[in-house]
Short mmCIF file of C-alpha atoms and ligand atoms in Angstrom, two decimals:
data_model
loop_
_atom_site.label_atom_id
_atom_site.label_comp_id
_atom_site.label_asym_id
_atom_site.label_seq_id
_atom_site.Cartn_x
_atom_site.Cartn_y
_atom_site.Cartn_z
CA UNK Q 28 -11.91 -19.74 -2.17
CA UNK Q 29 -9.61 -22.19 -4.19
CA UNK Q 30 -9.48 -20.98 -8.07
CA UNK Q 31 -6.89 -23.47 -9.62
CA UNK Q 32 -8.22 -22.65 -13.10
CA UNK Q 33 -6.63 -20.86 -15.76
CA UNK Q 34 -8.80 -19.38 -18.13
CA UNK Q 35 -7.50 -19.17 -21.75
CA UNK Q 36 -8.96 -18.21 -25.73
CA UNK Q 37 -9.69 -21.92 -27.19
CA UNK Q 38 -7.42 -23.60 -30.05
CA UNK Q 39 -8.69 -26.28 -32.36
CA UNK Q 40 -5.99 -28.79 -29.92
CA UNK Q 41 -9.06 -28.14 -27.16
CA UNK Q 42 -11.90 -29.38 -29.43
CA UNK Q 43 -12.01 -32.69 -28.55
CA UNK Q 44 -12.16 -32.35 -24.85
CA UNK Q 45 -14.99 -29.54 -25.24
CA UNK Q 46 -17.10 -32.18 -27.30
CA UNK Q 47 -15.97 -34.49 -24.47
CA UNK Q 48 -17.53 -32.26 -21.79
CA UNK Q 49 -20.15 -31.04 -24.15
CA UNK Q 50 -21.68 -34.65 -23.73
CA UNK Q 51 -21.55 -35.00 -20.26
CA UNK Q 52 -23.61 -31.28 -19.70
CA UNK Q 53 -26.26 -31.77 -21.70
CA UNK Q 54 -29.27 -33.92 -22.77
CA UNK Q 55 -28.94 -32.64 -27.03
CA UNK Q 56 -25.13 -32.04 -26.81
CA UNK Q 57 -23.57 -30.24 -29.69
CA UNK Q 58 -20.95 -32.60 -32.22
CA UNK Q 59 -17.68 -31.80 -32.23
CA UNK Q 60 -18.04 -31.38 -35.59
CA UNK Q 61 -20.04 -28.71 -34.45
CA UNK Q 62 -17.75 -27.21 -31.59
CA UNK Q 63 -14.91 -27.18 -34.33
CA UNK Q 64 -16.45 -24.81 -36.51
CA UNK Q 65 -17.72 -22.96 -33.57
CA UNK Q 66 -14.08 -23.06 -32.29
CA UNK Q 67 -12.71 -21.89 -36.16
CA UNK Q 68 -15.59 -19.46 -37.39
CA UNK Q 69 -15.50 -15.26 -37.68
CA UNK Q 70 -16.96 -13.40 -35.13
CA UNK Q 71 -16.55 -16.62 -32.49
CA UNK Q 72 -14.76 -15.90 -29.07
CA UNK Q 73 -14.70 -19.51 -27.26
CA UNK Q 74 -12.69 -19.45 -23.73
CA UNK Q 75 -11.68 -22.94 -21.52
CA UNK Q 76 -10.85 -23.10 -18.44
CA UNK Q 77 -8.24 -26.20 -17.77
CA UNK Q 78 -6.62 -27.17 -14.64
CA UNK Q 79 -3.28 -29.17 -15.70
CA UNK Q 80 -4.43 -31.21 -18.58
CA UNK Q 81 -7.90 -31.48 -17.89
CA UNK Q 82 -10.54 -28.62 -19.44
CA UNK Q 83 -13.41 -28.64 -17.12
CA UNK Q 84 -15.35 -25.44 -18.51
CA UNK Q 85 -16.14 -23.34 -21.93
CA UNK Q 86 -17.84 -20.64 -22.74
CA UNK Q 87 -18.54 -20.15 -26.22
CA UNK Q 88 -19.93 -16.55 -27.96
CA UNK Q 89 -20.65 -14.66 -31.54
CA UNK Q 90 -20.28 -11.55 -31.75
CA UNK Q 91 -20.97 -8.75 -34.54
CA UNK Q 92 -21.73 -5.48 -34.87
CA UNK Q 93 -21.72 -4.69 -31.57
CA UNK Q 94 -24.21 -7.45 -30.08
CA UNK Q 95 -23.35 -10.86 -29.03
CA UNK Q 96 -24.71 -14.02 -28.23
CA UNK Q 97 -23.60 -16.72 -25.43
CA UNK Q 98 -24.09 -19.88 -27.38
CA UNK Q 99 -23.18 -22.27 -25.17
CA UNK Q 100 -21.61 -22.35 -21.63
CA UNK Q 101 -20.55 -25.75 -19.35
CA UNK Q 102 -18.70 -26.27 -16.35
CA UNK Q 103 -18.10 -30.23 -15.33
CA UNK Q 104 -20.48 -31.73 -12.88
CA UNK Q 105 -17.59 -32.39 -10.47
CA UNK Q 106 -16.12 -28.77 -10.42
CA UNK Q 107 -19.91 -27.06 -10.00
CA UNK Q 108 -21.06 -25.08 -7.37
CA UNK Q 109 -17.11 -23.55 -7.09
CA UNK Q 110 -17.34 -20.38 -8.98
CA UNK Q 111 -15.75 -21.33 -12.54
CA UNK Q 112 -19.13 -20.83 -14.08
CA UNK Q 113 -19.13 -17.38 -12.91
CA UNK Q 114 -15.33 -16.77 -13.60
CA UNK Q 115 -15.87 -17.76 -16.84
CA UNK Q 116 -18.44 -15.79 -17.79
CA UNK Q 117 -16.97 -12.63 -16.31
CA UNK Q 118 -14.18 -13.29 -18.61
CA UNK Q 119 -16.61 -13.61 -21.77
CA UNK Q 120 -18.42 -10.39 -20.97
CA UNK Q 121 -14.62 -8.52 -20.62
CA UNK Q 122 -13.55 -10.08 -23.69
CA UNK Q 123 -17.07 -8.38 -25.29
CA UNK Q 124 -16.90 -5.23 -23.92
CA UNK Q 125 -13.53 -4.64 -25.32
CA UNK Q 126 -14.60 -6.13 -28.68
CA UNK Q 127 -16.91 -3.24 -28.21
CA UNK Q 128 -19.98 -5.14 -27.95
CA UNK Q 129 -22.60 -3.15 -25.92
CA UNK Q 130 -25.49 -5.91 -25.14
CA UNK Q 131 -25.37 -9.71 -25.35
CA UNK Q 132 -28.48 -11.96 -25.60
CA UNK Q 133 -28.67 -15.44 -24.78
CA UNK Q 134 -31.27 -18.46 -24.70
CA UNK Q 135 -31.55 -20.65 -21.25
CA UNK Q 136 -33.85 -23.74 -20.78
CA UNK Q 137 -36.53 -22.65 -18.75
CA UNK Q 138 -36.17 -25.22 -15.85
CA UNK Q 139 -32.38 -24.44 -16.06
CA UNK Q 140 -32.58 -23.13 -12.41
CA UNK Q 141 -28.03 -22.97 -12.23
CA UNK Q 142 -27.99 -21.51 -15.85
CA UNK Q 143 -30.59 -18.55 -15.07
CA UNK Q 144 -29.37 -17.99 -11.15
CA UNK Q 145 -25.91 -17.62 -12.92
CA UNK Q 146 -27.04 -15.16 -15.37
CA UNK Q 147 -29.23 -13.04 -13.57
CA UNK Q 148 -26.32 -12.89 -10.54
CA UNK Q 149 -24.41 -11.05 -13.53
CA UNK Q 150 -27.55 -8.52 -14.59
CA UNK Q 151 -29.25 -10.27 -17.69
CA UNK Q 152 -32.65 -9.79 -17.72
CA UNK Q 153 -35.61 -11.65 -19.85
CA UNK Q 154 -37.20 -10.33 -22.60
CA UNK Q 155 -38.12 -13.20 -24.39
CA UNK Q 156 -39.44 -16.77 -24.59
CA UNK Q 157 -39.19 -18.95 -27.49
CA UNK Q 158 -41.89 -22.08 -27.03
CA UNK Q 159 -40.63 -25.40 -27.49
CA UNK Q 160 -37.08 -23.94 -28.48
CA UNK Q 161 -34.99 -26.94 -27.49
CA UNK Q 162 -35.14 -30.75 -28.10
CA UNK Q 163 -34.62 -33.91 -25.96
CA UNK Q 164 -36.43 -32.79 -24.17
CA UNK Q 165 -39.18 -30.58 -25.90
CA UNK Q 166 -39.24 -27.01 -23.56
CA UNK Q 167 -38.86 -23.61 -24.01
CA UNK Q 168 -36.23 -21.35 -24.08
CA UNK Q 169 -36.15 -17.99 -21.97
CA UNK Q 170 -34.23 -14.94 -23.89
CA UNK Q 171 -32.22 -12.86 -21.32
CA UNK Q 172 -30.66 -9.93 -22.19
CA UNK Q 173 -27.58 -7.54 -20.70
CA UNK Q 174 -26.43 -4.01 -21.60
CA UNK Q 175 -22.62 -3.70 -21.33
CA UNK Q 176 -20.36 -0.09 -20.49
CA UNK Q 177 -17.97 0.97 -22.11
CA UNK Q 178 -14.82 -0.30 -20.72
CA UNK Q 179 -12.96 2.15 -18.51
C1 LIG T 6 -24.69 -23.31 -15.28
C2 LIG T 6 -23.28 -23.76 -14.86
C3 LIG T 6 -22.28 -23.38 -15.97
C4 LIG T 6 -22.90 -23.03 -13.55
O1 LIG T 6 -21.55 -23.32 -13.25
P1 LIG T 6 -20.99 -23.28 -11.74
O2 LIG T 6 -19.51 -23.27 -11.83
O3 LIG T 6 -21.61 -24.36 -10.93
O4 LIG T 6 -21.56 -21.87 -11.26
P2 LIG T 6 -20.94 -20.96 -10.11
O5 LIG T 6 -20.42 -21.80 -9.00
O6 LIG T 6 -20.00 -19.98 -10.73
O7 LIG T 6 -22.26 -20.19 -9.60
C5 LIG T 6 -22.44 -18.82 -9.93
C6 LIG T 6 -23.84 -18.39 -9.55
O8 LIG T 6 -24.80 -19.15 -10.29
C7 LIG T 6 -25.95 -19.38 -9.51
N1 LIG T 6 -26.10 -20.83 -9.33
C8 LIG T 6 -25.17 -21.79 -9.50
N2 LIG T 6 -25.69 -23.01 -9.28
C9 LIG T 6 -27.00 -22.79 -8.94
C10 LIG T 6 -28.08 -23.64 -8.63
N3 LIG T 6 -27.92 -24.99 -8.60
N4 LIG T 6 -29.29 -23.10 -8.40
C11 LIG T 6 -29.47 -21.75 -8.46
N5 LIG T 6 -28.47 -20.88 -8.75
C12 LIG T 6 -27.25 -21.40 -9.00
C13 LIG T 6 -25.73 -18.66 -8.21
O9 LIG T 6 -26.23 -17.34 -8.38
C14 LIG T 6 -24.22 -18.62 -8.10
O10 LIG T 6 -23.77 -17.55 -7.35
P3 LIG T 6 -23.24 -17.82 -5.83
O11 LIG T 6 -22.06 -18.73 -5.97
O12 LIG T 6 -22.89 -16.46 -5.35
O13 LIG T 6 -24.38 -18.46 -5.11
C15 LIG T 6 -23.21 -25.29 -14.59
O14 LIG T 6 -24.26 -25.63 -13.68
C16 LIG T 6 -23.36 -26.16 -15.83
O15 LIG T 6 -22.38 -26.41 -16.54
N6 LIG T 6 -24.58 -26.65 -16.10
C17 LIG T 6 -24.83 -27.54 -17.25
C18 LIG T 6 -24.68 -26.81 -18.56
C19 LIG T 6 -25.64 -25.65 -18.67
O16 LIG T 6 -26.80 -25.73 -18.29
N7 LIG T 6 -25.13 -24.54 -19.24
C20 LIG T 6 -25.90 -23.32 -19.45
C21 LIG T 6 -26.52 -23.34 -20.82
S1 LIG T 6 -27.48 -21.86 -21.11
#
């Protein structure tokens, strides 16, 4: 399978094109005065994936005191469907397991049918639902949850 992507840790020079791509995935997209202070704040582990020049996926995460949450996670319409999603969240849950984190929670549209077919490939399972959670439009969120090992 072709993987031209390199996946990297995010810099503030990669803000812009996030916000860029942040529009184009979803219906309430985040600012990029938003994304910057995700990008900048403690605890935050953001990774892109860019081919070239172009950064065609994120994955953006908190994490502290040993739990973490997947805050946000996009892959461009174009590139879908070719395994980047899945690469890059791989990546996020090895960067969390050696910042010792042992279970990461997250919050998926419930009609996301990609979003949870992605997560539950990797093991997350629900324990949660938050009515009406998100906006534009009105729905509500299922919480799905994974317990990470120890790395070896
Ligand atoms: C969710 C998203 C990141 C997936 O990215 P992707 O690169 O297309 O995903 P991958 O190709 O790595 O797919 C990985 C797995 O996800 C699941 N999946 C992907 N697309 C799917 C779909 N349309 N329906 C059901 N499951 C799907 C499959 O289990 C797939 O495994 P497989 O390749 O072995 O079949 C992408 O669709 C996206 O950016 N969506 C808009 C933003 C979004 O909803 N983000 C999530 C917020 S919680």
């Amino acid at each position: 399978m072709d993987v031209p992507w390199t996946i990297r840790e995010a810099t503030s020079r990669d803000v812009a094109a996030a916000a860029a791509l942040e529009r184009r995935c979803f219906s309430d997209p985040w600012s990029e005065a938003s994304i910057r202070e995700t990008f900048a704040g403690p605890g935050m582990l953001n990774l892109v994936a860019v081919r070239g020049d172009m950064l065609e996926g994120y994955v953006i995460a908190h994490a502290i005191a040993g739990e973490a949450e997947i805050l946000n996670l996009a892959v461009a319409p174009e590139v879908r469907g070719r395994r980047l999603g899945g690469r890059l969240l791989d990546a996020m849950l090895q960067h969390l397991r050696q910042a010792a984190v042992r279970q990461v929670f997250l919050e998926v549209r419930e009609s996301n049918a990609a979003a949870t077919g992605l997560y539950l490939s990797r093991g997350f399972e629900q324990v949660g639902r938050r009515a009406r959670y998100y906006r534009r439009p009105e729905e509500d969120a299922i919480v799905l949850r994974l317990g990470l090992e120890r790395p070896a």
